[in-house]
C-alpha positions as protocol buffer text, in pm:
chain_id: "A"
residue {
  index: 1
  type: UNK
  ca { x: 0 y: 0 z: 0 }
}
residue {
  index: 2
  type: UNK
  ca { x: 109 y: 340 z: -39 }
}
residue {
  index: 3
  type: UNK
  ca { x: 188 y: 606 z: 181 }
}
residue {
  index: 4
  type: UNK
  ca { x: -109 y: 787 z: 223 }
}
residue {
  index: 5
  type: UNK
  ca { x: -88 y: 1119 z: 517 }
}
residue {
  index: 6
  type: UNK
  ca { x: -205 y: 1428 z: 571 }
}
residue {
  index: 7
  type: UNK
  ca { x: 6 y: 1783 z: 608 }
}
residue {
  index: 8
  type: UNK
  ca { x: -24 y: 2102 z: 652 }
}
residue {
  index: 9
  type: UNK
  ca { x: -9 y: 2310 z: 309 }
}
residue {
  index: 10
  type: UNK
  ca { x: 234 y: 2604 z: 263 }
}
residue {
  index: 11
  type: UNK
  ca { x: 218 y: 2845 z: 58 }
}
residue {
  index: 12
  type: UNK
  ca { x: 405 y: 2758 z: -258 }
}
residue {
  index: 13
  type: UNK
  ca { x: 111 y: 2458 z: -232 }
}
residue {
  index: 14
  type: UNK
  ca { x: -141 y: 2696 z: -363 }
}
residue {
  index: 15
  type: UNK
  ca { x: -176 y: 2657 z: -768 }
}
residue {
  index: 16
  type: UNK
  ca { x: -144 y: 2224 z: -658 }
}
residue {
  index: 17
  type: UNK
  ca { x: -483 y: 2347 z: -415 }
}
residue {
  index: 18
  type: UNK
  ca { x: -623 y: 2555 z: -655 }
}
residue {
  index: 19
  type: UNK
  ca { x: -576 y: 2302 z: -935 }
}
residue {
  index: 20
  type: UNK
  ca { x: -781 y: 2071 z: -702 }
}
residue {
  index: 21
  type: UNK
  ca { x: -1086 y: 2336 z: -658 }
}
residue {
  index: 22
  type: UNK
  ca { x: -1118 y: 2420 z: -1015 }
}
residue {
  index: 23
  type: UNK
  ca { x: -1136 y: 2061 z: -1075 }
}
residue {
  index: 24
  type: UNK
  ca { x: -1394 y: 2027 z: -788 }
}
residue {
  index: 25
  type: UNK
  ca { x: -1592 y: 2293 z: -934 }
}
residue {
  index: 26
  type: UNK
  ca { x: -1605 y: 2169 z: -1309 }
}
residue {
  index: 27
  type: UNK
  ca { x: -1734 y: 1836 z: -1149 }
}
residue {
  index: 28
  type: UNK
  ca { x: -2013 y: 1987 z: -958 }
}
residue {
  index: 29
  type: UNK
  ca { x: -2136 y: 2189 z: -1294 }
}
residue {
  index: 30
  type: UNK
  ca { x: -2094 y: 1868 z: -1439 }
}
residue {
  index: 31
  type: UNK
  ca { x: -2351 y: 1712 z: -1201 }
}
residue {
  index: 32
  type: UNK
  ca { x: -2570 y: 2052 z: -1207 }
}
residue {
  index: 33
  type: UNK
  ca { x: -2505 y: 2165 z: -848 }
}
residue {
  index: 34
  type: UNK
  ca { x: -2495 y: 2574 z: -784 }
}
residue {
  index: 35
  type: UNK
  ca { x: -2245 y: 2497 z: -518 }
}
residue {
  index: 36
  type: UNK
  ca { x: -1897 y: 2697 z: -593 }
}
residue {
  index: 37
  type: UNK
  ca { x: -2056 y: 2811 z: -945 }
}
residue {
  index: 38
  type: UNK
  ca { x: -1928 y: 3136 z: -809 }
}
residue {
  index: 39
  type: UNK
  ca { x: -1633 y: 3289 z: -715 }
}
residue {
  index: 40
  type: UNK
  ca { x: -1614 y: 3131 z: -455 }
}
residue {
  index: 41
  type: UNK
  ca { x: -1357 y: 2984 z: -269 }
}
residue {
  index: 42
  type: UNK
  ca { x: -1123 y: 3275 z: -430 }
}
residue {
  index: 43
  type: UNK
  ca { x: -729 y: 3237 z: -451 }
}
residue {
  index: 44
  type: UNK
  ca { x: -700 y: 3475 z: -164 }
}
residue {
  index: 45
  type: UNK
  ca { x: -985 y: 3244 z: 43 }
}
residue {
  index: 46
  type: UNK
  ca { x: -747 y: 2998 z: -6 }
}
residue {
  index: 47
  type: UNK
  ca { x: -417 y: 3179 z: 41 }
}
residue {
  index: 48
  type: UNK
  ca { x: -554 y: 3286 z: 381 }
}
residue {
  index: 49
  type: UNK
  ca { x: -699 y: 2934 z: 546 }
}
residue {
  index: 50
  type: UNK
  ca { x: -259 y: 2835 z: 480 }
}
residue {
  index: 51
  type: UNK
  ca { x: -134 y: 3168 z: 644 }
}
residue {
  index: 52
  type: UNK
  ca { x: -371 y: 3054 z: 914 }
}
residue {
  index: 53
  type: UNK
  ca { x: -242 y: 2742 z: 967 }
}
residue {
  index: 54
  type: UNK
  ca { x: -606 y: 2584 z: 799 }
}
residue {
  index: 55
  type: UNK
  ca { x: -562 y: 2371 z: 517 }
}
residue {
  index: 56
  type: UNK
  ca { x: -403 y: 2071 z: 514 }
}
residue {
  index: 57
  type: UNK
  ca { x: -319 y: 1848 z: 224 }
}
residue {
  index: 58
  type: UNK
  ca { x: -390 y: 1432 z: 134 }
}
residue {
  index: 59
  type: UNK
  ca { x: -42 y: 1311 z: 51 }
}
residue {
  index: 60
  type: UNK
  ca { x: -98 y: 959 z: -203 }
}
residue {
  index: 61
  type: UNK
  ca { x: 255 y: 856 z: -317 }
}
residue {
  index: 62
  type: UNK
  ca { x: 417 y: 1166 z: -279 }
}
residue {
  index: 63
  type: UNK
  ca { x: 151 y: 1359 z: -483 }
}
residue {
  index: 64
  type: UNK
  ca { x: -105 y: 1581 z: -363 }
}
residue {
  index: 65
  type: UNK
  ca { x: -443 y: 1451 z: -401 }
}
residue {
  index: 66
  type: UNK
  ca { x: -647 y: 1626 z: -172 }
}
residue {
  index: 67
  type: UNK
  ca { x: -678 y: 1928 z: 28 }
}
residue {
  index: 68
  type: UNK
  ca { x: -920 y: 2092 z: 319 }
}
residue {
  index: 69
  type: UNK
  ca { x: -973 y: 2314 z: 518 }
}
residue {
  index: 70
  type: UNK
  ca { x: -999 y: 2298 z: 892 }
}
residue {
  index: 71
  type: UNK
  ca { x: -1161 y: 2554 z: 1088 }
}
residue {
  index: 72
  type: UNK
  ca { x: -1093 y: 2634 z: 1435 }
}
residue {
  index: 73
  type: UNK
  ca { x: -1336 y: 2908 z: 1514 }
}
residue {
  index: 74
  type: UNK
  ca { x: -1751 y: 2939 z: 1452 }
}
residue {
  index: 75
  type: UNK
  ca { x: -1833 y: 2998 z: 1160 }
}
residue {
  index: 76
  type: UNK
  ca { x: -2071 y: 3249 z: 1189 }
}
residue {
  index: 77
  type: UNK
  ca { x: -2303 y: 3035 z: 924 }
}
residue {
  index: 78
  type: UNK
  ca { x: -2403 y: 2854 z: 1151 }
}
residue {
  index: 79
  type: UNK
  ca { x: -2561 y: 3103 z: 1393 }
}
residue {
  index: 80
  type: UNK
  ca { x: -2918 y: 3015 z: 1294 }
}
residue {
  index: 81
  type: UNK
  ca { x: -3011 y: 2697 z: 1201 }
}
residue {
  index: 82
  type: UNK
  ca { x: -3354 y: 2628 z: 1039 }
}
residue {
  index: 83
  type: UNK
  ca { x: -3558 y: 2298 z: 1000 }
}
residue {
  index: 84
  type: UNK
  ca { x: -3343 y: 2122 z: 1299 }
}
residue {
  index: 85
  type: UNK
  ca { x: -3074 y: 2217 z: 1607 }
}
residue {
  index: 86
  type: UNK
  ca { x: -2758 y: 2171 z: 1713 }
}
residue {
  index: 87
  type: UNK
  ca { x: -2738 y: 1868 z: 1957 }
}
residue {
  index: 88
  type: UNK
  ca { x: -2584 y: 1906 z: 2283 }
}
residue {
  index: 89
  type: UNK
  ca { x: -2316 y: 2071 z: 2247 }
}
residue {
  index: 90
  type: UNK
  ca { x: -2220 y: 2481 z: 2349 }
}
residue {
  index: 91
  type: UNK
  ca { x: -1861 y: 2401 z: 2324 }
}
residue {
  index: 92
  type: UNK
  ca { x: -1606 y: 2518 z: 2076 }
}
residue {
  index: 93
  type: UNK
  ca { x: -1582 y: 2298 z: 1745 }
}
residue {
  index: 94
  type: UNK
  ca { x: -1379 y: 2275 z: 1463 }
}
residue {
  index: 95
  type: UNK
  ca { x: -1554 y: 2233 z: 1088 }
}
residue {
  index: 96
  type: UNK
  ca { x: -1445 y: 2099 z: 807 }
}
residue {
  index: 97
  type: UNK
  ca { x: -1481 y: 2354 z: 466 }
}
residue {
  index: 98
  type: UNK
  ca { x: -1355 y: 2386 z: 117 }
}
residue {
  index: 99
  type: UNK
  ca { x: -1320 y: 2007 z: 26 }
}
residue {
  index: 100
  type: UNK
  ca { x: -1172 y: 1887 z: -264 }
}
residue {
  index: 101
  type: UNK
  ca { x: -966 y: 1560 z: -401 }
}
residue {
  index: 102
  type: UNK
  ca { x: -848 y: 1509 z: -752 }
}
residue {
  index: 103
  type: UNK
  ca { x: -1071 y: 1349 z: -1008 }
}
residue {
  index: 104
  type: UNK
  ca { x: -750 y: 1132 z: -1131 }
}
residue {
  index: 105
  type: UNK
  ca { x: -822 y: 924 z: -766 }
}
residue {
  index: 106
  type: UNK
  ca { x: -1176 y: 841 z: -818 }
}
residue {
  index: 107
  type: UNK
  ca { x: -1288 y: 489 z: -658 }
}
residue {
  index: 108
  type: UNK
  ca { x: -988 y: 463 z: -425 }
}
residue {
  index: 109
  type: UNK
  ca { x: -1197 y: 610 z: -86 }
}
residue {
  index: 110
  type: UNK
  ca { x: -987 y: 924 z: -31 }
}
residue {
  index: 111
  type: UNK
  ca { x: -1240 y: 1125 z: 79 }
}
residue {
  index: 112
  type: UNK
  ca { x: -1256 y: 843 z: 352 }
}
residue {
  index: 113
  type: UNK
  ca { x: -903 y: 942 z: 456 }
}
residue {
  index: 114
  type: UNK
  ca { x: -882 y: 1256 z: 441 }
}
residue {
  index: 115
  type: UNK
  ca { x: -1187 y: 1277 z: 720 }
}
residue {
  index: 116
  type: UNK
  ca { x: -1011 y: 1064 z: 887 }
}
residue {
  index: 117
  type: UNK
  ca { x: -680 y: 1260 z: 910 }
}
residue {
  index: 118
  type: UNK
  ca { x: -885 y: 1571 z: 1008 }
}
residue {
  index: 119
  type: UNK
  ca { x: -1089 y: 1415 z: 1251 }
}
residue {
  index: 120
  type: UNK
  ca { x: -733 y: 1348 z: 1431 }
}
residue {
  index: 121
  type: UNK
  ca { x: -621 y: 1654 z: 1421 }
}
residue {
  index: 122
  type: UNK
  ca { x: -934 y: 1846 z: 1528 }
}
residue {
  index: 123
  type: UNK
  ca { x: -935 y: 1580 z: 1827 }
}
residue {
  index: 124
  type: UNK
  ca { x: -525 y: 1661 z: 1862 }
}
residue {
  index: 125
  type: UNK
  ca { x: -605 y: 2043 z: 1881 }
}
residue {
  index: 126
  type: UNK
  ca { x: -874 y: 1975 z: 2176 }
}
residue {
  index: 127
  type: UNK
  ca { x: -1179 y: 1956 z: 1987 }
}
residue {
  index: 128
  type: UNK
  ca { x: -1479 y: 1718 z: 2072 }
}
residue {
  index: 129
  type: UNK
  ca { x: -1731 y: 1776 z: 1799 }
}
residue {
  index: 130
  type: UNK
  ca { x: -1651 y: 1878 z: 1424 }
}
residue {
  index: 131
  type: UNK
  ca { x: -1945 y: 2049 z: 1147 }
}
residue {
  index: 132
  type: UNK
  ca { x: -1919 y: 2049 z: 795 }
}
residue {
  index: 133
  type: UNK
  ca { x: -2173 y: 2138 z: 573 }
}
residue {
  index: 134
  type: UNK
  ca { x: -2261 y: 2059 z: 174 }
}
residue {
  index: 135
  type: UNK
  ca { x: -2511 y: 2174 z: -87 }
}
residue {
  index: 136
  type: UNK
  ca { x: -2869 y: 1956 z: -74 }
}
residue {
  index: 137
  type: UNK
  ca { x: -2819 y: 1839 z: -457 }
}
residue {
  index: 138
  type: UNK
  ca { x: -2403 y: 1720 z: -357 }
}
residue {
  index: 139
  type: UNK
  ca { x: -2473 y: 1352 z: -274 }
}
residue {
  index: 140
  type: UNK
  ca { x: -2096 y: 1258 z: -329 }
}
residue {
  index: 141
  type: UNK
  ca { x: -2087 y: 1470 z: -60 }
}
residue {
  index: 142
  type: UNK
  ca { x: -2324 y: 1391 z: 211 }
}
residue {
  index: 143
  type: UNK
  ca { x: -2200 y: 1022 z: 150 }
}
residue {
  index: 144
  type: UNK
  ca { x: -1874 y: 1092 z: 231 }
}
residue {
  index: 145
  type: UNK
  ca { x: -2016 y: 1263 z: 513 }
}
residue {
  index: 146
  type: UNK
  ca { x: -2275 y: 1047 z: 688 }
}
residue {
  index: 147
  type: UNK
  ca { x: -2030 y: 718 z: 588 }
}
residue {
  index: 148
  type: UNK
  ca { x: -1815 y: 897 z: 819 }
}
residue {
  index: 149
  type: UNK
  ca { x: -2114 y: 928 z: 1081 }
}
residue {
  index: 150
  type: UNK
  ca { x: -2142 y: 1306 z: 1090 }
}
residue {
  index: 151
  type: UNK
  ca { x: -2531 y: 1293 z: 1146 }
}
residue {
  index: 152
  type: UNK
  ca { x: -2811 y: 1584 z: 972 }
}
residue {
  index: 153
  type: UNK
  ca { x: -2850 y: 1866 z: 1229 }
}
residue {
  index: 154
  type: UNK
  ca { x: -3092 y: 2073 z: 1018 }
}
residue {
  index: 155
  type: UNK
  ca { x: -3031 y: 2382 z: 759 }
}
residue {
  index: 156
  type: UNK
  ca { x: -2822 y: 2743 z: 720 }
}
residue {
  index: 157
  type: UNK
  ca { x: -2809 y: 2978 z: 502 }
}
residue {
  index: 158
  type: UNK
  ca { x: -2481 y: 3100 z: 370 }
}
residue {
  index: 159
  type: UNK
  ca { x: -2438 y: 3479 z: 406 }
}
residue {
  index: 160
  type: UNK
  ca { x: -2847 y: 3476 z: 541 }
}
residue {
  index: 161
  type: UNK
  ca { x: -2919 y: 3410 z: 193 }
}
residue {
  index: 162
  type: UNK
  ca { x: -3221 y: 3178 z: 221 }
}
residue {
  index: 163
  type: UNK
  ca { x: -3153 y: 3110 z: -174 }
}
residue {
  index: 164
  type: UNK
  ca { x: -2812 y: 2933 z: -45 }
}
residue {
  index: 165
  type: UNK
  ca { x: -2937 y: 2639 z: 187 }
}
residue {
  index: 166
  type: UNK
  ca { x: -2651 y: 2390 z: 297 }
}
residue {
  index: 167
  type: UNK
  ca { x: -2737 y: 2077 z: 503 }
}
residue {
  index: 168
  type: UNK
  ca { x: -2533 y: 2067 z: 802 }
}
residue {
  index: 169
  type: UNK
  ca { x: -2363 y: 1781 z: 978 }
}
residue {
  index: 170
  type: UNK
  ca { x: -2246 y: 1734 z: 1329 }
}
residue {
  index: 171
  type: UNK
  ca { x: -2004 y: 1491 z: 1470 }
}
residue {
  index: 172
  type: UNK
  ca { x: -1878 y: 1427 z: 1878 }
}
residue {
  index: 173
  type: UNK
  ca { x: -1544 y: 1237 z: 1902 }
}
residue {
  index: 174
  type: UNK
  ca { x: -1511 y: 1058 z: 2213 }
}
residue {
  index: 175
  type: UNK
  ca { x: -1167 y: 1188 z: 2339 }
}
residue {
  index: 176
  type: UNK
  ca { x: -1145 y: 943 z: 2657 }
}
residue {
  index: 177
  type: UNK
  ca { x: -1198 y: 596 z: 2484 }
}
């Protein structure tokens, strides 16, 4: 098997992670979903998340293959939630954002990995519960998602746009097991 890890991105990492988005984005026109039809995530999104520390980067064989973004602070999308609630928690979190892994990998469960990377780190940094949240059409997506047991806490609304509804997802690592 292959070495397969995860690492923090630098900055001379950021045409490999926007190589990655583009491609992201041509497949979800491709499957006719609005999500990142836009400008959005921008170079300097991007550029900013790896100042911060953020994004980190699936290594497959020595080749960059995937890359994400972990969040350490609210995001204030998630203020209001509609048609659901967040469970049980009032602690800090961590969420996962601006997913992507390279269309040359398809079939080999990256996604699978790379949540499982970032759920170690989030649970390294001191977090118990992670969010992420994906367009309602992006069923690659939410399988990823709920394969990795994140469970459906309800919906927000991206800038309190009610015309940009994302289903969000919950998750609570146990960090005493």
């Amino acid at each position: 098997m292959p070495a397969i890890y995860l690492r923090k991105a630098k900055q001379q990492d950021l045409d490999k992670i926007e190589q990655l988005i583009q491609g992201a984005k041509q497949k979800l026109a491709i499957d006719r979903i609005p999500q990142w039809q836009g400008n959005y995530p921008q170079k300097q999104d991007l550029l900013t998340d790896i100042k911060k520390g953020m994004t980190y980067l699936l290594i497959l064989d020595q080749q960059i293959v995937g890359t994400a973004t972990l969040l350490t602070t609210p995001d204030p999308n998630y203020r209001k939630i509609y048609q659901g609630t967040w469970r049980g928690s009032n602690e800090a979190y961590a969420t996962i954002h601006r997913v992507a892994i390279s269309g040359q990998q398809a079939g080999q469960h990256l996604g699978d990995f790379l949540f499982s990377n970032l759920m170690s780190v989030a649970v390294n940094l001191g977090f118990k519960e992670i969010r992420i949240d994906t367009h309602q059409q992006n069923l690659r997506m939410q399988h990823i998602i709920e394969k990795t047991k994140f469970f459906a806490a309800g919906i927000v609304y991206m800038d309190a746009d009610p015309n940009d509804q994302r289903v969000v997802y919950q998750l609570f690592l146990e960090t005493d097991v």
